[in-house]
Coordinates of C-alpha atoms in Angstrom, one line a residue:
M1 CA 98.2 117.6 63.3
K2 CA 96.7 119.9 65.9
D3 CA 99.4 120.2 68.6
V4 CA 102.4 117.9 68.7
K5 CA 103.4 118.9 72.2
Q6 CA 100.0 118.3 73.7
Y7 CA 99.8 115.0 71.9
W8 CA 103.1 113.7 73.4
K9 CA 102.3 115.2 76.8
T10 CA 99.1 113.3 76.9
N11 CA 100.8 110.1 75.7
I12 CA 103.5 110.3 78.4
R13 CA 100.8 111.0 81.0
Y14 CA 99.0 107.8 79.9
L15 CA 102.2 105.8 80.2
L16 CA 103.1 107.1 83.6
I17 CA 99.6 106.4 85.0
L18 CA 99.5 102.8 83.5
L19 CA 103.1 102.1 84.7
A20 CA 102.2 103.3 88.2
I21 CA 99.2 101.0 88.2
W22 CA 101.4 98.1 87.1
F23 CA 104.0 98.9 89.7
V24 CA 101.4 99.0 92.5
S25 CA 99.9 95.7 91.4
S26 CA 103.2 93.8 90.9
F27 CA 105.6 95.3 93.5
G28 CA 103.1 96.7 96.0
L29 CA 100.5 93.9 96.1
G30 CA 102.9 91.1 95.4
I31 CA 105.8 92.1 97.7
L32 CA 105.1 95.0 100.0
F33 CA 101.6 94.0 101.1
K34 CA 102.0 90.3 100.8
E35 CA 101.5 89.6 104.5
Q36 CA 98.3 91.7 104.7
L37 CA 96.8 90.1 101.6
G38 CA 97.6 86.5 102.6
I39 CA 97.0 84.1 99.6
W40 CA 96.1 87.1 97.4
G41 CA 99.6 88.5 97.8
F42 CA 101.1 85.3 96.6
W43 CA 98.6 85.2 93.7
F44 CA 99.5 88.7 92.7
A45 CA 103.2 88.0 92.8
Q46 CA 102.8 84.8 90.7
Q47 CA 100.0 85.6 88.3
G48 CA 98.0 88.7 89.1
S49 CA 100.6 91.2 88.0
I50 CA 100.8 89.4 84.6
Y51 CA 97.1 89.6 84.1
V52 CA 97.1 93.3 85.1
F53 CA 99.9 93.9 82.7
V54 CA 98.0 92.3 79.8
V55 CA 94.9 94.3 80.7
L56 CA 96.9 97.5 80.8
I57 CA 98.2 96.8 77.3
F58 CA 94.7 96.7 76.0
V59 CA 93.8 99.9 77.9
Y60 CA 96.8 101.6 76.4
V61 CA 95.9 100.6 72.9
F62 CA 92.3 101.9 73.5
L63 CA 93.6 105.2 74.9
M64 CA 96.1 105.7 72.1
N65 CA 93.6 105.0 69.4
R66 CA 91.3 107.5 70.9
L67 CA 94.1 110.0 71.2
D68 CA 95.3 109.4 67.6
K69 CA 91.7 110.2 66.3
K70 CA 91.5 113.3 68.4
Y71 CA 94.8 114.6 67.0
D72 CA 94.1 113.3 63.5
V73 CA 97.1 111.0 63.3
D74 CA 95.2 107.7 63.1
E75 CA 96.0 105.3 60.3
E76 CA 92.5 105.1 58.9

């Protein structure tokens, strides 16, 4: 493995960015900006944040597979 510290630093950065996106989509769009978004605010509070969360899981898997290959820790 090339550099363990850099690997984990990048991993944590990915997590923080993805969690921030999820926070904005669920809490921000569903609660804070509900009035400005009208029906979309309700939709984000009920369903949209779940869809965003599922998409973020796939994005995280993609990013981590790429990171694992870069640092030669992939399972293949």
